[in-house]
N, CA, C and O atoms as CSV, one atom per row, in Angstrom:
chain,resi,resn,atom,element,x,y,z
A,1,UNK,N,N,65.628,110.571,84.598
A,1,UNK,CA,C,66.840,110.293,83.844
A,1,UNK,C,C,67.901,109.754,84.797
A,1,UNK,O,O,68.007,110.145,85.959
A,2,UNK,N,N,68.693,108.814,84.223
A,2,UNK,CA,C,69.525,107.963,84.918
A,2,UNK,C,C,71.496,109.190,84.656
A,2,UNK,O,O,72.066,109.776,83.736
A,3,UNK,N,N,71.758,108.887,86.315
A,3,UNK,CA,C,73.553,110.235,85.586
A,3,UNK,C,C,74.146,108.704,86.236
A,3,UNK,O,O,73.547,107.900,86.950
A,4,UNK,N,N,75.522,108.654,85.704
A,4,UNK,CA,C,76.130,107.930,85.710
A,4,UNK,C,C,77.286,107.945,87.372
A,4,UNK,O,O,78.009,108.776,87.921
A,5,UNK,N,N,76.955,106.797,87.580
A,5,UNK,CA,C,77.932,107.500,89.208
A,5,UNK,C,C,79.158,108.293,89.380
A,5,UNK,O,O,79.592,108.760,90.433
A,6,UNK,N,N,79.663,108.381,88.178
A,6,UNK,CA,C,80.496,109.370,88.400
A,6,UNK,C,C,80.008,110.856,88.763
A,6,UNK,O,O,80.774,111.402,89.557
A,7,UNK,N,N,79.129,111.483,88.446
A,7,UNK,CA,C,78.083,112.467,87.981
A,7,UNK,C,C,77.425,112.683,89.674
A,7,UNK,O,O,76.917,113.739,90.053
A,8,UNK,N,N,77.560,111.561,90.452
A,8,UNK,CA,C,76.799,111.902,91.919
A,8,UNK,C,C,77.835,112.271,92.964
A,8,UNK,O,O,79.063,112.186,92.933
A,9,UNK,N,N,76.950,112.731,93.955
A,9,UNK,CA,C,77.425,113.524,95.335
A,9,UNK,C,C,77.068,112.040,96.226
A,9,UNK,O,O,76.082,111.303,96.187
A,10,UNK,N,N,78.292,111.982,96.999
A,10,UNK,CA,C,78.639,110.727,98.264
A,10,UNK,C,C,76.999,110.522,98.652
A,10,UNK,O,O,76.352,109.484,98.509
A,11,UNK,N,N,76.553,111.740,99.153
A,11,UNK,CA,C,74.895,111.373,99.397
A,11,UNK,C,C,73.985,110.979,98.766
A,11,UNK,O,O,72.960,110.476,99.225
A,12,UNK,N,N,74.325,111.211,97.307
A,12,UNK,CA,C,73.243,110.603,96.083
A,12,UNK,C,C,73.547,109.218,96.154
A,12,UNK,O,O,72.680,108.392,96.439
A,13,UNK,N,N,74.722,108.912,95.913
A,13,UNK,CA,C,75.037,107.241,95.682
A,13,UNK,C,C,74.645,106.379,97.137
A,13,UNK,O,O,74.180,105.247,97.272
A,14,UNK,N,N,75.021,107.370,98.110
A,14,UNK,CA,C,74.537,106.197,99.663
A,14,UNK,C,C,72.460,106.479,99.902
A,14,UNK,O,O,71.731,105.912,100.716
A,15,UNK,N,N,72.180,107.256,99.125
A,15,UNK,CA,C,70.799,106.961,98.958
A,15,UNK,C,C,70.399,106.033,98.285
A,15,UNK,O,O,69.303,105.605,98.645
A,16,UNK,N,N,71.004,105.380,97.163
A,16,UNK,CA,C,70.325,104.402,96.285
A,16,UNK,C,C,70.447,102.943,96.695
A,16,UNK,O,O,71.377,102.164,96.902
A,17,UNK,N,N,69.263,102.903,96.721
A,17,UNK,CA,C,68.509,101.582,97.105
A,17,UNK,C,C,69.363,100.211,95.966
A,17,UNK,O,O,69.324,100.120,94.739
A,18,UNK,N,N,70.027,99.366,96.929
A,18,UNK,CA,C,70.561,98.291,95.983
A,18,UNK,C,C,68.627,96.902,95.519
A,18,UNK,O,O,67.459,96.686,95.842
A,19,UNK,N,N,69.574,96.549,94.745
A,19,UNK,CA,C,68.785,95.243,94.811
A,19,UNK,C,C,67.802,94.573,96.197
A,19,UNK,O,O,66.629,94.210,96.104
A,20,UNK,N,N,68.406,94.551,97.080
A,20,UNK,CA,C,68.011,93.808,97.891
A,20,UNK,C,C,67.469,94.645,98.770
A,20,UNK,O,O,67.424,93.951,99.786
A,21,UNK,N,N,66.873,96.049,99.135
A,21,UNK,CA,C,66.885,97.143,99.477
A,21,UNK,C,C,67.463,97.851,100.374
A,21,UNK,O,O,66.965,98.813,100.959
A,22,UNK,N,N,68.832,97.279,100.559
A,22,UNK,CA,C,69.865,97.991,101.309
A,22,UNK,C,C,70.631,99.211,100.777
A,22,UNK,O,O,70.157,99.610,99.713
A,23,UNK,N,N,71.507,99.794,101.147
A,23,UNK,CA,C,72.343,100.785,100.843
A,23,UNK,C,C,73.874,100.269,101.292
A,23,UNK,O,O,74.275,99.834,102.372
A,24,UNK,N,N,74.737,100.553,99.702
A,24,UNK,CA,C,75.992,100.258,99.715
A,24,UNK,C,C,76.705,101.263,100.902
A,24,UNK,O,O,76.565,102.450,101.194
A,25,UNK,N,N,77.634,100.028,101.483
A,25,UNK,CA,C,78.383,100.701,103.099
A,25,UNK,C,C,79.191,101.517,102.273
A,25,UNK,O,O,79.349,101.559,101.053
A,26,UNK,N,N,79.735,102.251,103.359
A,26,UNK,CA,C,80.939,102.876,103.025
A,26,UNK,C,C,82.012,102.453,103.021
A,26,UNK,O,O,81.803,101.253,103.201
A,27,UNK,N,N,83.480,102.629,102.910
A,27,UNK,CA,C,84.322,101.822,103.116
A,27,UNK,C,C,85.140,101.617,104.678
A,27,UNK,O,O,85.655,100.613,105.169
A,28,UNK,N,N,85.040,102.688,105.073
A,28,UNK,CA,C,84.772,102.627,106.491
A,28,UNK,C,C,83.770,101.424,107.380
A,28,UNK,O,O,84.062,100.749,108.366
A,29,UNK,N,N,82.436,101.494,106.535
A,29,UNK,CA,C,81.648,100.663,107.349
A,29,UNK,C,C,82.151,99.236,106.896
A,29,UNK,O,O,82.093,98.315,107.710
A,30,UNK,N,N,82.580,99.051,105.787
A,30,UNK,CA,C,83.125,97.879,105.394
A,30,UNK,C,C,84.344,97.403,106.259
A,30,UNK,O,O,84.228,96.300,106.793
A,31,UNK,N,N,85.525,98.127,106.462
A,31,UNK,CA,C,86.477,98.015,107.043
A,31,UNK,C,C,86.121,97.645,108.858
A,31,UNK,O,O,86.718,96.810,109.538
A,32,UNK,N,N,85.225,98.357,109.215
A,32,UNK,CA,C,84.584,97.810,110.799
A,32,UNK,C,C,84.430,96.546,111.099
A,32,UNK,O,O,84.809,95.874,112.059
A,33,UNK,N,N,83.657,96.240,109.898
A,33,UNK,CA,C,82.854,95.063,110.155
A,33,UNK,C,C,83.933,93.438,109.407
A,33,UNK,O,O,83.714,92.239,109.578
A,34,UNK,N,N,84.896,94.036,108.713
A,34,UNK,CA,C,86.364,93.099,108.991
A,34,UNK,C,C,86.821,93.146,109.965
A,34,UNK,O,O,87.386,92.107,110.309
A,35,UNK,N,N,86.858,94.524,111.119
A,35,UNK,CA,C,87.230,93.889,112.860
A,35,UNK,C,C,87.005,93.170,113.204
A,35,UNK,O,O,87.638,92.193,113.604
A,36,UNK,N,N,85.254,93.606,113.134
A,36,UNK,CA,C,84.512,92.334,113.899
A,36,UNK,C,C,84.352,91.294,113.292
A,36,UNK,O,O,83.474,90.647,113.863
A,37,UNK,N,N,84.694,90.840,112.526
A,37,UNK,CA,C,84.848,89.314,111.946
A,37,UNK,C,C,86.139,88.808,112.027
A,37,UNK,O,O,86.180,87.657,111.593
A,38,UNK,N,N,87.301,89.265,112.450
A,38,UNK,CA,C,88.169,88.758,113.292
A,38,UNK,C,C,89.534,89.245,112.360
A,38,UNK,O,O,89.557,90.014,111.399
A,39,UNK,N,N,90.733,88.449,113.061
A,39,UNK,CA,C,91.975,88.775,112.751
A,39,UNK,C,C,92.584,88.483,111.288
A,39,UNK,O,O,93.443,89.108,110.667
A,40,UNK,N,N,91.895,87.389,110.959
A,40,UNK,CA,C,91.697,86.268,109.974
A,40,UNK,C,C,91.266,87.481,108.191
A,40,UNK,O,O,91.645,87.450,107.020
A,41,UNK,N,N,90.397,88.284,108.940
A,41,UNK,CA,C,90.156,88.954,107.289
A,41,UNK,C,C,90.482,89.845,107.083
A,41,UNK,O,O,90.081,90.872,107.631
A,42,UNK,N,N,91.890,89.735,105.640
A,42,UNK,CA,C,92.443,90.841,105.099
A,42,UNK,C,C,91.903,91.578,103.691
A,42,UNK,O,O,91.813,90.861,102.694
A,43,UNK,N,N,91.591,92.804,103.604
A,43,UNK,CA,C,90.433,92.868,102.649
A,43,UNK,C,C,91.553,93.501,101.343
A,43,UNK,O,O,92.749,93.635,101.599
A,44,UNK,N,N,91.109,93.776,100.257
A,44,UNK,CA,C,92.414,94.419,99.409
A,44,UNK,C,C,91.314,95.105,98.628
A,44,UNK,O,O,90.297,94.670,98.087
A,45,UNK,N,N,92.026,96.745,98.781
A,45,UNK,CA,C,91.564,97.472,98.017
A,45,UNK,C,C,92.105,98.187,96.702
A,45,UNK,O,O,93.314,98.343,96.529
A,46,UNK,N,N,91.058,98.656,95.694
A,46,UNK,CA,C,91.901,98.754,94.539
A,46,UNK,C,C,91.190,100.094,94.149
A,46,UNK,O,O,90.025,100.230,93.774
A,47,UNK,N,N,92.061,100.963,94.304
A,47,UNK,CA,C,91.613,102.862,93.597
A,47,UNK,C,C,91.360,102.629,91.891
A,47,UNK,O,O,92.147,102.475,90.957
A,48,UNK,N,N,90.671,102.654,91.932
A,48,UNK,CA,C,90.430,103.315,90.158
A,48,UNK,C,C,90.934,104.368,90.120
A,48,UNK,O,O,91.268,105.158,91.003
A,49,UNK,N,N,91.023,104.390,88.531
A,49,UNK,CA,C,91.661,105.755,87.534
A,49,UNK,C,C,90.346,106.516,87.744
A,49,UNK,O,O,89.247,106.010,87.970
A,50,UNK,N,N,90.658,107.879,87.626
A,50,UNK,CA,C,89.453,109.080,87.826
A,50,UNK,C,C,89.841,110.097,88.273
A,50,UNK,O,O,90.796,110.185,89.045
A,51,UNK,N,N,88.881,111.421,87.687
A,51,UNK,CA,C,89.247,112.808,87.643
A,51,UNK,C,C,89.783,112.985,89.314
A,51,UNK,O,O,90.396,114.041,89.469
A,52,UNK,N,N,89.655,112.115,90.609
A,52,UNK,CA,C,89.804,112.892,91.743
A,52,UNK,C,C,90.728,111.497,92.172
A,52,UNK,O,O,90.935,111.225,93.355
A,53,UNK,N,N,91.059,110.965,91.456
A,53,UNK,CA,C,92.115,109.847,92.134
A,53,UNK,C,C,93.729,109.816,92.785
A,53,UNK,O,O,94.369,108.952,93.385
A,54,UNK,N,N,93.995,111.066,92.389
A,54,UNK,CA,C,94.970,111.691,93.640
A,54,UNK,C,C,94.461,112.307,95.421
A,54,UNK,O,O,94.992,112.346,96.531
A,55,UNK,N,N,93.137,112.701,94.804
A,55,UNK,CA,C,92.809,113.212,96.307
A,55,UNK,C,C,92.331,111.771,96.500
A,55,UNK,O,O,92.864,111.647,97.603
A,56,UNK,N,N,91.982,111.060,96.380
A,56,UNK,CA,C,91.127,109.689,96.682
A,56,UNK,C,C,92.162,108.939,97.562
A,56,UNK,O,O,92.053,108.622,98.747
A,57,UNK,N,N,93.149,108.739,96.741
A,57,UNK,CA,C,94.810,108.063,97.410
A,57,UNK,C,C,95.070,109.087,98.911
A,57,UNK,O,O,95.334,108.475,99.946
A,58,UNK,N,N,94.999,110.301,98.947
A,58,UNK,CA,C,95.259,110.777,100.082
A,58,UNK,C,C,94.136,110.723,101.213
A,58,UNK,O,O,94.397,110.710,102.415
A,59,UNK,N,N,92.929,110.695,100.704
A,59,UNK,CA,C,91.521,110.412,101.963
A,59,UNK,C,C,92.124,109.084,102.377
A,59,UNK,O,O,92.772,108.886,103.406
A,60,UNK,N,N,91.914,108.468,101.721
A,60,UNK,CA,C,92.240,106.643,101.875
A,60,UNK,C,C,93.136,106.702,102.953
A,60,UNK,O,O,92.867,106.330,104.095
A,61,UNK,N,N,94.398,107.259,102.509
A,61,UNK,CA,C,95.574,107.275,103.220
A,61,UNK,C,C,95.388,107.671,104.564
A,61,UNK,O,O,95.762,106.999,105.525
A,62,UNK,N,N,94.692,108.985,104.647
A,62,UNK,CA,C,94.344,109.467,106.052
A,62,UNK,C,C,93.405,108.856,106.724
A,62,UNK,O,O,93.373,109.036,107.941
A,63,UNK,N,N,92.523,108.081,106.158
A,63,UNK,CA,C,91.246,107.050,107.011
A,63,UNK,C,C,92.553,106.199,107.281
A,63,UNK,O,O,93.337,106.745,108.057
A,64,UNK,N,N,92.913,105.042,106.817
A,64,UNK,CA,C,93.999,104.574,107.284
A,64,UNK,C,C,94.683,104.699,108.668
A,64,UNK,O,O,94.494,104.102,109.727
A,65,UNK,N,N,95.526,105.660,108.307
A,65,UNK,CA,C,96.702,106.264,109.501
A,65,UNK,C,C,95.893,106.638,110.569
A,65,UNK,O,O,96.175,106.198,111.683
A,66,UNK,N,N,94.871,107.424,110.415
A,66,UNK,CA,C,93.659,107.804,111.463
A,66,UNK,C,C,93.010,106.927,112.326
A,66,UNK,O,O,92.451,107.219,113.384
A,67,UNK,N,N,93.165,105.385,111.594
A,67,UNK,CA,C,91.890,104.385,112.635
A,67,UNK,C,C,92.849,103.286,112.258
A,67,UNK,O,O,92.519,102.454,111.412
A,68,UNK,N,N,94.346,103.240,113.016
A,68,UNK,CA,C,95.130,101.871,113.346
A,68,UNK,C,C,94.673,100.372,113.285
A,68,UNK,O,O,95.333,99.349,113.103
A,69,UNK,N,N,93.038,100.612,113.542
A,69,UNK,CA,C,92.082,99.710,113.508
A,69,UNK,C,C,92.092,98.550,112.190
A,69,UNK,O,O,92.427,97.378,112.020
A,70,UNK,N,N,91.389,99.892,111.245
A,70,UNK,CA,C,91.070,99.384,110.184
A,70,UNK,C,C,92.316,99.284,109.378
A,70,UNK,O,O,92.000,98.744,108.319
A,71,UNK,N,N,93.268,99.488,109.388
A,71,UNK,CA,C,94.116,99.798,108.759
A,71,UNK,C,C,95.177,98.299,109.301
A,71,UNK,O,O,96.267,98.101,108.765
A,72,UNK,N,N,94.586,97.302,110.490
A,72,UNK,CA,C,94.581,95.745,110.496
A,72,UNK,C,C,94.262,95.380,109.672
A,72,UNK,O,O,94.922,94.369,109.434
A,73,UNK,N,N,93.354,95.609,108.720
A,73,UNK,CA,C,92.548,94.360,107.959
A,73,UNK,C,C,92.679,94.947,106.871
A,73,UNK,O,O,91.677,94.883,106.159
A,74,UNK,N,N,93.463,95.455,106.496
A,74,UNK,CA,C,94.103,95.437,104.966
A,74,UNK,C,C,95.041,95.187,104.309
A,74,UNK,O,O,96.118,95.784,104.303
A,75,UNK,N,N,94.724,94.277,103.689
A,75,UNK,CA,C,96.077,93.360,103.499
A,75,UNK,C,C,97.039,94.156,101.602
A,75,UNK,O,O,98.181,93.908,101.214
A,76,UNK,N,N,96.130,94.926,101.016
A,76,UNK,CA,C,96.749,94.991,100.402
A,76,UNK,C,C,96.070,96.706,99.646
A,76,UNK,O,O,94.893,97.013,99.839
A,77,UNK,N,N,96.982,97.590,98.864
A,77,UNK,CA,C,96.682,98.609,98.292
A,77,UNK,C,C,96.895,98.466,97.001
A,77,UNK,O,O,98.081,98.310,96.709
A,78,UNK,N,N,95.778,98.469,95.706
A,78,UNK,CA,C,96.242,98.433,94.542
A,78,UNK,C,C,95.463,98.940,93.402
A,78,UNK,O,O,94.240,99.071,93.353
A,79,UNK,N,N,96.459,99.249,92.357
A,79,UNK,CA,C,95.777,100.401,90.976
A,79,UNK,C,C,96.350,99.842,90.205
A,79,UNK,O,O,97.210,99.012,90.501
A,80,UNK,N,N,95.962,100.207,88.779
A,80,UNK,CA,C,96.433,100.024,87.523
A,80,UNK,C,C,96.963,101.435,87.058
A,80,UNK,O,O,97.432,101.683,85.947
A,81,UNK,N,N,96.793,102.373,88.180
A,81,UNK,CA,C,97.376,103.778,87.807
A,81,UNK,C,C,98.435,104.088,88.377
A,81,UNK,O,O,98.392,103.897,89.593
A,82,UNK,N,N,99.444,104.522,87.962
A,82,UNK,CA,C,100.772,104.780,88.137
A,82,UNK,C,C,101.097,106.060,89.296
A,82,UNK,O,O,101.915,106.271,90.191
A,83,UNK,N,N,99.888,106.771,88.659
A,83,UNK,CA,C,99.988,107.992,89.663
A,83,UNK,C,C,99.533,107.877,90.793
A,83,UNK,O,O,100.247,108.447,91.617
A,84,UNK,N,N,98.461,107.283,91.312
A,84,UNK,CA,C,97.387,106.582,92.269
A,84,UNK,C,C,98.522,105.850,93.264
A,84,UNK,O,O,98.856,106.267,94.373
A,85,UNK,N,N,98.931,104.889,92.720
A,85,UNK,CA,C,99.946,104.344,93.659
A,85,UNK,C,C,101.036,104.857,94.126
A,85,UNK,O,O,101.642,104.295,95.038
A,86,UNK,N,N,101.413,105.879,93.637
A,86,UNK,CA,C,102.918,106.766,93.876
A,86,UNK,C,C,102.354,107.583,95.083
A,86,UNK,O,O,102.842,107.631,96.212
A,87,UNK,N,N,101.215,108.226,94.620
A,87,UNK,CA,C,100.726,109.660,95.379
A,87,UNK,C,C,100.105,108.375,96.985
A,87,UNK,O,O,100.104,108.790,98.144
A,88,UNK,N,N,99.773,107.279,96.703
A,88,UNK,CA,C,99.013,106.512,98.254
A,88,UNK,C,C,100.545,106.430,98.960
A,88,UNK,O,O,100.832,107.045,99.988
A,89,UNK,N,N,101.473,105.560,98.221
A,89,UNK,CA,C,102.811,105.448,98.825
A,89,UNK,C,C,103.297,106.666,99.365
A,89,UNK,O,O,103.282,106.688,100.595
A,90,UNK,N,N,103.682,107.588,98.857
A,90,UNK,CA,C,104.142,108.897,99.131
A,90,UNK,C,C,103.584,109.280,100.695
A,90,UNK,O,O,104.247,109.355,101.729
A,91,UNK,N,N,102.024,109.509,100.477
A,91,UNK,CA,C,101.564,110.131,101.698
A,91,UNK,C,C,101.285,108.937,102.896
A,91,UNK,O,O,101.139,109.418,104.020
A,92,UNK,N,N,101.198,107.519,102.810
A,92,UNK,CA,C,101.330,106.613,103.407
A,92,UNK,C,C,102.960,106.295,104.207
A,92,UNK,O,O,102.971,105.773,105.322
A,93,UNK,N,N,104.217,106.656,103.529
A,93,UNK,CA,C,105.275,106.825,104.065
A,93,UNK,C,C,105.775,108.202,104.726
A,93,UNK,O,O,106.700,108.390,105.516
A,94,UNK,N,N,104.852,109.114,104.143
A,94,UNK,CA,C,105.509,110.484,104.917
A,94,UNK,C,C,104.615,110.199,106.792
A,94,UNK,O,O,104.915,110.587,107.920
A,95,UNK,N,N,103.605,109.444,106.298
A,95,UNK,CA,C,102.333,109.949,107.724
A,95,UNK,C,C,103.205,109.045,108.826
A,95,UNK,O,O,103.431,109.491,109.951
A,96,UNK,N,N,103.796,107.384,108.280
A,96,UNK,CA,C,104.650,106.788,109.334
A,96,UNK,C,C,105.909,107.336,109.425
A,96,UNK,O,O,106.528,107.058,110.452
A,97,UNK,N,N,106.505,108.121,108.526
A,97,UNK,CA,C,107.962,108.731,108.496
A,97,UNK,C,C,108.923,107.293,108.827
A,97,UNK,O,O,108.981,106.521,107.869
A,98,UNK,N,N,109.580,106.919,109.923
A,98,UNK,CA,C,110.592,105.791,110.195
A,98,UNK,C,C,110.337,104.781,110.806
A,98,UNK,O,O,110.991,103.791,111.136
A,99,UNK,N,N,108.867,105.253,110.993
A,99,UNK,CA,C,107.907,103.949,111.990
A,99,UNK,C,C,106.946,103.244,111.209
A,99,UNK,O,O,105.802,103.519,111.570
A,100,UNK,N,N,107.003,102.446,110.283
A,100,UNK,CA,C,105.979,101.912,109.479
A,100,UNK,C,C,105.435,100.375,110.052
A,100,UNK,O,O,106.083,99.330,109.991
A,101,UNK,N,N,103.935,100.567,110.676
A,101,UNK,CA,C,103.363,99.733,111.388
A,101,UNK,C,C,104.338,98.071,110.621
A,101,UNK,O,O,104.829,97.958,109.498
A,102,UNK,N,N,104.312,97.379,111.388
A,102,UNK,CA,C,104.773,95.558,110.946
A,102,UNK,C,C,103.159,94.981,110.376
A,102,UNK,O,O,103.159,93.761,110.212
A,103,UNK,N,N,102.036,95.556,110.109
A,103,UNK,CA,C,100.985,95.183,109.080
A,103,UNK,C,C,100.630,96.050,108.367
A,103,UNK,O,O,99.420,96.212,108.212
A,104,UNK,N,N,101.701,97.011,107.604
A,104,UNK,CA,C,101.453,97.303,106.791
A,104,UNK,C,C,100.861,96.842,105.683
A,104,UNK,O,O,101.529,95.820,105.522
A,105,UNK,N,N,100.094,96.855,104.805
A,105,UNK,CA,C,99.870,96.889,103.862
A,105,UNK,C,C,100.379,96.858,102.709
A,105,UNK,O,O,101.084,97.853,102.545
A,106,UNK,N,N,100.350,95.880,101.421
A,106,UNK,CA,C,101.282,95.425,100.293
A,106,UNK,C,C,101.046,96.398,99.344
A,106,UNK,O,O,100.105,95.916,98.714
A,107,UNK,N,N,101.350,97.633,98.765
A,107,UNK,CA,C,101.281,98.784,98.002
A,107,UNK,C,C,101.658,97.718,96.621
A,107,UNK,O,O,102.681,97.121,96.285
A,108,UNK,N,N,100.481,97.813,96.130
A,108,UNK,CA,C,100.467,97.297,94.663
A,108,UNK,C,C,100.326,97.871,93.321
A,108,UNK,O,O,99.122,98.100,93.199
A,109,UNK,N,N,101.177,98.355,91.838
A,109,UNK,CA,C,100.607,98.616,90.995
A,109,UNK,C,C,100.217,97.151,89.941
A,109,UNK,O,O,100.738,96.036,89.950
A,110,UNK,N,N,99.314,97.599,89.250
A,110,UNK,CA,C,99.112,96.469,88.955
A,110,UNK,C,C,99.441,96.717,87.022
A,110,UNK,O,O,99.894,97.750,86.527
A,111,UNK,N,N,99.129,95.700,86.413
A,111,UNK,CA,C,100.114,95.900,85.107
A,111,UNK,C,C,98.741,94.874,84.049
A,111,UNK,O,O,98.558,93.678,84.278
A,112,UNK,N,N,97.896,95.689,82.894
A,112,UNK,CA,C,97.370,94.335,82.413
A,112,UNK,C,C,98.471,93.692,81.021
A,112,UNK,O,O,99.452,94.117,80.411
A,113,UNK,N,N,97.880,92.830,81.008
A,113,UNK,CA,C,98.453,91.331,79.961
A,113,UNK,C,C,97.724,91.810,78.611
A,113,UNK,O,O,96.512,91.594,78.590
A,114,UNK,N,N,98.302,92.451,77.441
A,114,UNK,CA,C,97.777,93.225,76.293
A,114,UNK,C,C,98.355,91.190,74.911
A,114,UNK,O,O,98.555,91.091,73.701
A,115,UNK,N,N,98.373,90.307,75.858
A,115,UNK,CA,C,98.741,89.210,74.949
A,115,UNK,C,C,97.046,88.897,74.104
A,115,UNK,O,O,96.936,88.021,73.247
């Protein structure tokens, strides 16, 4: 029987075999490998809505602040959730307090078009 990824443990989902028979990186491993492909790539990430998307905004936040590194190659933070973006901002401005790196990152909510 097939559970829906919400339903799995970090280790269930980095076990499953994609298409091509690799295993989806982490975002960490993703973020590395924008180092090493140079200065040039800014990647933009976007939190989904979900039962753990306040703690999600604060891991994020602390991988971030934690590896100065990766936290080059992101050019942008963004949700369609109101709370998601408050709670990343929040703990993203308390961790620099009056020192907020000059590549920071563009804290985005995002808004859809109901036309």
């Amino acid at each position: 029987a097939f559970l829906p990824v919400t339903e799995l443990t970090l280790d269930q989902v980095s076990a499953l075999p994609l298409k091509n028979g690799t295993h989806a990186p982490l975002l960490e491993e993703v973020l590395r490998t924008a180092v090493r492909t140079g200065p040039h790539s800014g990647l933009v990430i976007e939190i989904k809505s979900g039962a753990d998307s306040g703690e999600v905004a604060a891991v994020l936040c602390r991988l971030l602040v934690e590896n100065p590194v990766l936290l080059q190659r992101v050019s942008v933070v963004m949700s369609f959730d109101m709370y998601i973006i408050h709670n990343f901002k929040k703990f993203f401005d308390a961790a620099f307090e009056n020192d907020m790196p000059p590549n920071a990152p563009k804290i985005l909510l995002l808004t859809r078009n109901w036309d």
